[in-house]
Amino acid sequence: MKALVLAGGSGTRLRPITHTSAKQLVPVANKPVLFYGLESLAEAGIRDVGIVVGETSGEIREAVGDGSRFGIRVTYIHQVRPLGLAHAVLIARDFLGDDDFVMYLGDNFIVGGITDIVDEFREERPDAQIMLTPVSNPSAFGVAELDLSGNVVALEEKPLQPKSDLALVGVYLFTPLVHEAVRSIQPSARDELEITHAIQWLIENGKNVRSTTITGYWKDTGNVTDMLEVNRSVLEVLQPEQAGDVDSASEIIGRVRIEKGAQVRRSRIVGPAVIGAGATVTDSYVGPFTSIAAECSVDDSEIEYSIVLTGASVRGVRRIEASLIGRQVDVTPSPRVPAAHRLVLGDHSKVQICS
């Protein structure tokens, strides 16, 4: 069994971060989202992995290499531009051959991995198997309609009037029959070859399409809000470690990982939180659900529920929350400017002014 990992999207919902970085490499708890997926595939016993890359190909290749660090063998498949998930299957035909395969969206995050569903697919081998999860906004996803017995009867991509709240999670399992399906469909109104249309073709042609509704945690990390939520979820199970240098004037509370070479001086860190290798935290407060990446500097500041990427500096800032700060960013206070309040007040008024 092989895997096809999609890492070619442009990540428009994460701009401006993705103007200079692949969305699949934005870190969660100081590890790129893509790496969690590759580790899940290796844990499921899959060794041959094709990664579909696009305009960020160089960055993905540099980060992943040949895959040996994950226990896999990686083949890179170039996609000129993202033309739909089914198009990725189409261009990966030579790599996939006649093997069964898992298609995994590289910016998706699934707590607990995919080993169980892969084992189930290997044992029972339906023509296709999809993963579903209830969502509050199904019109933003591909949506599945099930009959009373739980069988998949229809799929629709981003419907205006969803027939269920069951969204397709970004993991699909296929036999080679899917290759006929992707060759048989036409581009959608978005001018993309939709994988939902290919699976619908399988259904309409009497093929065995099964679904598994997951109850664990899943996120499409396509926007800042979801990135912060995934970061929170990973930090919830963080194993504390203190490999860096913490002085006696600092206070470490809860599950905190301080990586090698990091320095904490006269600061308070409340976990779960991670301080990356070579980072410095001085005269500051780092609150829960915060990831400070390698070589960052936090000085005379307060920050929590945030992700700070490699080499960023936060100095003299009163409070930062729910933020995603990019690489080599410098955050400082704005200069003080003369300010005045202009008032016309009636008799016996009472006014409170923040000075």
C-alpha atoms as one frame of an Amber mdcrd trajectory, in Angstrom:
protein
   0.000   0.000   0.000   1.248   3.465  -0.928   0.384   7.001   0.130  -0.210
  10.167  -1.843   0.323  13.316   0.217  -0.902  16.608  -1.186   1.404  19.525
  -0.392   0.947  21.758  -3.420  -1.693  24.246  -2.306  -0.912  27.955  -2.055
  -2.490  28.501   1.382  -4.384  31.701   0.608  -6.293  31.585   3.912  -3.030
  31.723   5.877  -1.621  34.758   4.116   0.541  36.721   4.724   2.416  33.825
   6.415   2.164  31.698   3.246   3.500  34.451   0.982   6.944  33.266   2.095
   6.347  29.790   3.518   4.494  26.610   2.548   1.283  26.244   4.549   2.114
  22.589   5.258   5.300  23.686   7.030   3.715  26.131   9.470   4.614  24.607
  12.846   2.329  23.193  15.507   4.138  22.866  18.853   7.319  23.703  16.912
   6.872  20.875  14.359   5.476  21.387  10.834   1.911  20.176  10.312   3.068
  18.056   7.368   5.427  16.076   9.615   2.545  14.851  11.784   0.890  13.378
   8.689   4.068  11.680   7.479   4.590  10.174  10.928   0.995   8.871  10.905
   1.590   7.161   7.557   4.795   5.536   8.819   3.011   4.351  11.967   0.355
   2.758   9.737   3.080   0.714   8.027   3.171   2.663   4.756   6.649   3.105
   3.335   6.263   4.423  -0.246   4.959   7.994  -0.178   4.432  10.314  -3.120
   4.279  14.001  -2.234   2.521  16.279  -4.705   4.282  19.653  -4.694   3.706
  22.960  -6.451   5.176  26.441  -6.195   6.658  25.726  -2.743   8.372  22.572
  -3.996  11.875  23.657  -2.966  10.886  24.353   0.620   8.975  21.058   0.967
  11.860  19.069  -0.522  14.388  20.706   1.786  12.262  20.038   4.876  11.286
  16.423   4.105  14.280  15.213   2.111  14.153  11.576   1.053  11.817  10.713
   3.927  14.289   8.496   5.775  13.960  10.535   8.993  10.297   9.443   9.066
  10.962   5.847   8.047   9.495   6.296   4.551  10.690   6.600   0.938   9.553
   9.805  -0.735   8.901  10.426  -4.423   8.109  14.017  -5.426   5.396  14.630
  -8.021   5.201  18.135  -9.468   1.820  19.745 -10.081   2.025  22.868 -12.242
  -0.936  24.400 -10.411  -3.579  23.012  -8.045  -6.405  21.731 -10.237  -8.267
  19.635  -7.679  -7.631  16.562  -5.560  -8.658  14.212  -8.354  -6.153  15.906
 -10.636  -3.428  15.037  -8.122  -4.441  11.366  -8.417  -4.384  11.703 -12.201
  -0.811  13.027 -12.383   0.412  10.491  -9.792  -0.713   7.501 -11.893   2.813
   6.288 -12.697   3.873   6.425  -9.043   0.721   4.739  -7.741   0.653   1.962
 -10.341  -1.915  -0.700  -9.462  -1.435  -0.438  -5.709  -4.030   0.512  -3.114
  -3.224   3.884  -1.587  -4.073   6.460   1.060  -4.537  10.049  -0.077  -3.652
  12.446   2.762  -4.014  16.221   2.640  -0.763  17.640   3.977  -2.365  20.473
   5.951  -4.790  18.234   7.857  -4.278  17.167  11.438  -5.794  14.033  12.983
  -5.157  13.195  16.613  -4.538   9.483  17.072  -3.316   8.861  13.533  -4.867
   6.651  10.852  -3.521   3.191  11.689  -6.915   1.720  12.611  -8.660   2.822
   9.420  -5.735   1.661   7.262  -5.802  -1.772   8.929  -9.570  -1.961   8.399
  -9.188  -1.075   4.717  -6.433  -3.631   4.203  -8.556  -6.347   5.778 -11.915
  -5.652   4.118 -10.725  -3.826   0.966 -13.762  -1.876  -0.226 -13.319   0.027
  -3.492 -12.998   3.269  -1.547 -13.251   4.390   2.050 -13.735   7.916   3.314
 -13.456   9.472   6.761 -16.233  11.746   7.984 -16.731  14.022  10.954 -19.640
  16.241  12.051 -18.981  19.968  11.534 -20.914  23.126  12.309 -20.321  24.662
   8.849 -20.689  21.809   6.309 -21.045  24.183   3.335 -17.299  24.849   3.629
 -16.415  21.178   2.997 -17.178  18.183   0.873 -20.290  16.654   2.449 -21.522
  13.050   2.530 -25.133  11.903   2.579 -25.755   8.516   4.202 -28.809   6.262
   4.066 -30.483   4.821   7.159 -28.003   1.944   7.149 -25.035   4.291   7.104
 -24.060   3.633   3.479 -22.707   6.514   1.377 -25.343   7.462  -1.199 -24.106
  10.860  -2.362 -21.280  13.360  -2.028 -21.310  17.059  -2.753 -18.475  19.575
  -2.766 -19.111  22.740  -0.708 -22.913  22.620  -1.107 -25.004  25.749  -0.550
 -27.683  23.601   1.104 -25.916  20.642   2.746 -27.934  17.444   3.172 -25.958
  16.469   6.267 -23.360  17.844   8.657 -20.833  15.111   7.824 -17.729  16.624
   6.243 -15.038  14.622   4.484 -11.841  14.542   6.498  -8.720  14.948   4.381
  -7.870  11.223   4.311  -9.142   8.885   1.584  -8.377   5.218   0.868  -8.640
   3.811  -2.650  -8.114   0.722  -4.739  -6.871   1.199  -8.337 -10.521   1.548
  -9.486 -10.288   5.235  -8.609  -8.044   5.809 -11.637 -10.949   5.032 -13.958
 -13.132   7.367 -11.910 -10.774  10.368 -12.135 -10.489   9.861 -15.905 -14.267
   9.808 -16.243 -15.219  13.082 -14.541 -15.269  16.657 -15.824 -13.956  19.816
 -14.129 -16.341  21.440 -11.681 -17.608  25.018 -11.715 -14.354  25.847  -9.894
 -12.488  24.394 -12.900 -11.088  21.635 -10.702 -11.292  17.860 -10.829 -13.051
  17.166  -7.538 -12.322  13.965  -5.629 -15.940  14.046  -4.418 -17.055  13.720
  -8.055 -14.725  10.763  -8.556 -16.090   9.012  -5.459 -19.644   9.815  -6.602
 -18.791   8.146  -9.930 -17.770   5.026  -8.022 -21.082   5.068  -6.121 -23.146
   5.530  -9.285 -21.311   2.659 -10.948 -22.158   0.252  -8.150 -18.799   0.212
  -6.417 -18.391  -0.376  -2.709 -17.760   2.981  -1.014 -17.633   2.896   2.768
 -17.305   5.587   5.388 -15.951   5.833   8.898 -17.173   8.633  11.142 -14.376
   9.643  13.449 -14.938  10.919  16.949 -11.369  12.047  17.572  -9.894  15.435
  16.900  -9.528  16.653  13.299  -8.677  20.027  11.849  -8.025  21.468   8.432
  -5.283  23.931   9.382  -6.164  26.317   6.590  -6.567  29.465   8.670  -5.045
  31.123  11.721  -7.915  30.245  14.053  -7.584  26.536  13.252  -3.787  26.644
  13.497  -4.022  28.043  17.013  -6.630  25.447  17.953  -4.453  22.589  16.676
  -1.477  24.049  18.523  -3.588  24.055  21.691  -4.616  20.444  21.120  -1.038
  19.224  20.671   0.251  21.171  23.662  -2.486  19.598  25.811  -0.533  16.317
  25.708   2.937  17.870  25.786   5.587  15.975  27.712   7.481  18.460  29.917
  11.236  18.748  29.478  13.860  21.213  30.672  16.893  20.907  28.420  17.554
  24.654  28.372  18.881  27.068  30.983  16.389  28.508  33.495  17.630  30.874
  36.200  16.488  30.823  39.814  14.473  34.018  39.389  12.174  32.356  36.864
   9.026  30.338  37.536   7.975  27.355  35.430   4.417  26.144  36.029   2.712
  23.111  34.487   3.746  21.215  31.334   6.521  23.243  29.747   9.168  22.054
  27.300  12.318  24.162  27.186  14.513  22.901  24.380  18.292  22.707  24.280
  20.060  26.054  24.133  17.025  28.058  25.224  17.483  30.570  28.040  14.825
  31.804  30.485  15.690  34.771  32.688  13.487  36.436  35.355  10.352  35.166
  33.620   7.192  33.222  34.319   6.105  30.466  31.949   2.757  28.768  32.456
   2.186  25.620  30.442   1.353  23.944  28.334   3.981  25.801  26.348   7.161
  25.131  24.404  10.286  27.303  24.153  12.385  26.385  21.126  16.087  25.689
  20.848  18.224  28.789  21.171  15.293  31.025  22.112  15.549  33.574  24.913
  12.784  34.682  27.274  13.726  37.601  29.512  11.636  39.572  32.019   8.500
  38.197  30.386   5.362  36.138  30.823   4.611  33.250  28.428   1.134  31.885
  28.987  -0.665  28.629  28.173  -0.921  27.214  24.646   2.045  29.164  23.317
   4.755  27.851  21.002   7.942  29.892  20.765  10.106  28.568  17.940  13.889
  28.293  17.711  16.090  31.397  17.968  13.219  33.664  19.026  13.534  36.457
  21.571  10.808  37.492  24.006  11.878  40.424  26.175   9.825  42.483  28.636
   6.570  41.204  27.102   3.488  39.077  27.718   2.208  36.489  25.243  -0.187
  33.560  25.365  -2.279  31.314  23.096   0.011  32.156  20.183   2.509  30.699
  17.729   5.805  32.510  17.186   7.894  31.304  14.247  11.664  30.969  13.952
  13.806  34.012  14.623  11.012  36.387  15.612  11.508  39.018  18.293   8.899
  40.414  20.700  10.223  43.273  22.836   8.505  45.602  25.258   4.983  44.595
  24.246   2.359  44.726  26.940   0.151  41.823  25.838  -0.199  39.528  22.797
  -2.926  36.894  22.489  -4.307  34.559  19.798  -1.598  35.544  17.303   0.517
  33.894  14.612   3.831  35.739  14.254   5.974  34.914  11.237   9.664  34.191
  10.836  12.162  36.976  11.582   9.355  39.348  12.590  10.210  42.184  14.985
   7.366  43.247  17.291   7.964  46.390  19.352   5.822  49.077  21.017   4.735
  52.034  18.921   6.393  55.331  19.844   4.461  57.554  22.206   2.831  60.529
  20.525   1.240  63.561  22.150  -2.453  62.873  22.767  -5.319  64.995  24.031
  -8.982  64.516  24.833 -11.336  67.204  23.574 -14.454  67.432  25.703 -17.670
  69.394  25.911 -19.249  68.390  29.229 -22.485  69.472  30.797 -22.855  70.464
  34.418 -22.435  67.743  37.070 -20.954  65.266  34.535 -18.699  62.399  35.541
 -16.085  61.189  33.012 -13.489  58.444  33.249 -10.511  58.691  30.891  -7.748
  56.130  30.334  -4.526  58.096  30.463
